[in-house]
PDB file of C-alpha atoms in Angstrom:
ATOM      1  CA  UNK A  87       0.000   0.000   0.000  1.00 61.00           C
ATOM      2  CA  UNK A  88       1.405   3.379  -0.993  1.00 75.00           C
ATOM      3  CA  UNK A  89       1.137   6.378   1.297  1.00 80.00           C
ATOM      4  CA  UNK A  90       1.654  10.084   0.864  1.00 81.00           C
ATOM      5  CA  UNK A  91       2.679  12.576   3.564  1.00 87.00           C
ATOM      6  CA  UNK A  92       1.040  16.001   3.474  1.00 84.00           C
ATOM      7  CA  UNK A  93       1.269  18.787   6.019  1.00 88.00           C
ATOM      8  CA  UNK A  94      -1.350  20.969   7.655  1.00 83.00           C
ATOM      9  CA  UNK A  95       0.837  23.650   9.174  1.00 88.00           C
ATOM     10  CA  UNK A  96       3.510  21.649  11.001  1.00 91.00           C
ATOM     11  CA  UNK A  97       1.294  18.587  11.438  1.00 91.00           C
ATOM     12  CA  UNK A  98       2.240  15.712   9.108  1.00 91.00           C
ATOM     13  CA  UNK A  99      -0.674  13.650   7.809  1.00 86.00           C
ATOM     14  CA  UNK A 100      -0.158  10.251   6.238  1.00 87.00           C
ATOM     15  CA  UNK A 101      -2.712   9.371   3.566  1.00 83.00           C
ATOM     16  CA  UNK A 102      -3.141   6.267   1.506  1.00 84.00           C
ATOM     17  CA  UNK A 103      -2.755   7.001  -2.204  1.00 90.00           C
ATOM     18  CA  UNK A 104      -5.890   6.528  -4.281  1.00 91.00           C
ATOM     19  CA  UNK A 105      -6.320   5.195  -7.799  1.00 93.00           C
ATOM     20  CA  UNK A 106      -7.751   7.444 -10.531  1.00 94.00           C
ATOM     21  CA  UNK A 107     -11.377   6.879  -9.508  1.00 96.00           C
ATOM     22  CA  UNK A 108     -10.525   7.652  -5.878  1.00 94.00           C
ATOM     23  CA  UNK A 109      -8.662  10.824  -6.844  1.00 92.00           C
ATOM     24  CA  UNK A 110     -11.641  11.955  -8.946  1.00 96.00           C
ATOM     25  CA  UNK A 111     -14.001  11.294  -6.026  1.00 96.00           C
ATOM     26  CA  UNK A 112     -11.737  13.252  -3.664  1.00 92.00           C
ATOM     27  CA  UNK A 113     -11.693  16.154  -6.138  1.00 94.00           C
ATOM     28  CA  UNK A 114     -15.519  16.169  -6.288  1.00 96.00           C
ATOM     29  CA  UNK A 115     -15.687  16.140  -2.478  1.00 95.00           C
ATOM     30  CA  UNK A 116     -13.185  19.006  -2.254  1.00 92.00           C
ATOM     31  CA  UNK A 117     -15.219  21.053  -4.742  1.00 95.00           C
ATOM     32  CA  UNK A 118     -18.414  20.398  -2.770  1.00 96.00           C
ATOM     33  CA  UNK A 119     -16.740  21.386   0.498  1.00 94.00           C
ATOM     34  CA  UNK A 120     -15.357  24.620  -0.970  1.00 94.00           C
ATOM     35  CA  UNK A 121     -18.716  25.531  -2.515  1.00 95.00           C
ATOM     36  CA  UNK A 122     -20.507  24.813   0.769  1.00 95.00           C
ATOM     37  CA  UNK A 123     -18.059  26.966   2.715  1.00 94.00           C
ATOM     38  CA  UNK A 124     -18.325  29.822   0.215  1.00 95.00           C
ATOM     39  CA  UNK A 125     -22.142  29.695   0.366  1.00 95.00           C
ATOM     40  CA  UNK A 126     -22.707  29.142   4.088  1.00 94.00           C
ATOM     41  CA  UNK A 127     -19.445  29.857   5.886  1.00 94.00           C
ATOM     42  CA  UNK A 128     -19.639  26.452   7.603  1.00 92.00           C
ATOM     43  CA  UNK A 129     -18.890  22.821   6.867  1.00 90.00           C
ATOM     44  CA  UNK A 130     -21.492  21.286   9.167  1.00 90.00           C
ATOM     45  CA  UNK A 131     -24.336  20.737   6.699  1.00 92.00           C
ATOM     46  CA  UNK A 132     -25.945  17.343   6.247  1.00 94.00           C
ATOM     47  CA  UNK A 133     -24.931  17.476   2.584  1.00 94.00           C
ATOM     48  CA  UNK A 134     -21.212  17.765   3.419  1.00 95.00           C
ATOM     49  CA  UNK A 135     -21.395  15.138   6.173  1.00 95.00           C
ATOM     50  CA  UNK A 136     -23.183  12.665   3.899  1.00 97.00           C
ATOM     51  CA  UNK A 137     -20.768  13.331   1.032  1.00 96.00           C
ATOM     52  CA  UNK A 138     -17.754  12.833   3.315  1.00 95.00           C
ATOM     53  CA  UNK A 139     -19.147   9.545   4.642  1.00 96.00           C
ATOM     54  CA  UNK A 140     -19.906   8.344   1.108  1.00 97.00           C
ATOM     55  CA  UNK A 141     -16.392   9.303  -0.005  1.00 95.00           C
ATOM     56  CA  UNK A 142     -14.792   7.339   2.852  1.00 94.00           C
ATOM     57  CA  UNK A 143     -16.755   4.226   1.900  1.00 95.00           C
ATOM     58  CA  UNK A 144     -15.979   4.638  -1.806  1.00 96.00           C
ATOM     59  CA  UNK A 145     -12.297   5.466  -1.273  1.00 93.00           C
ATOM     60  CA  UNK A 146     -11.750   2.338   0.821  1.00 91.00           C
ATOM     61  CA  UNK A 147     -12.137   0.335  -2.380  1.00 93.00           C
ATOM     62  CA  UNK A 148      -9.840   2.568  -4.416  1.00 93.00           C
ATOM     63  CA  UNK A 149      -6.564   2.538  -2.486  1.00 90.00           C
ATOM     64  CA  UNK A 150      -3.481   1.914  -4.613  1.00 86.00           C
ATOM     65  CA  UNK A 151      -1.793  -1.349  -3.779  1.00 79.00           C
ATOM     66  CA  UNK A 152       1.953  -1.544  -3.277  1.00 65.00           C
ATOM     67  CA  UNK A 153       4.108  -2.567  -6.207  1.00 55.00           C
TER      68      UNK A 153
END
């Protein structure tokens, strides 16, 4: 399994790398989250919570395997 390290400030976050379908799903989720924040100023809507939960379930099946 491949992982990627990203940083939020000084905090390192280890993420599993996704295949193309997983990356596309993450991009759609990111766009939804940004649109929601721009429209409402929050990220606590049912729509965002449901989309995040659906993404987690979907992404679990789209993790790149190690070579």
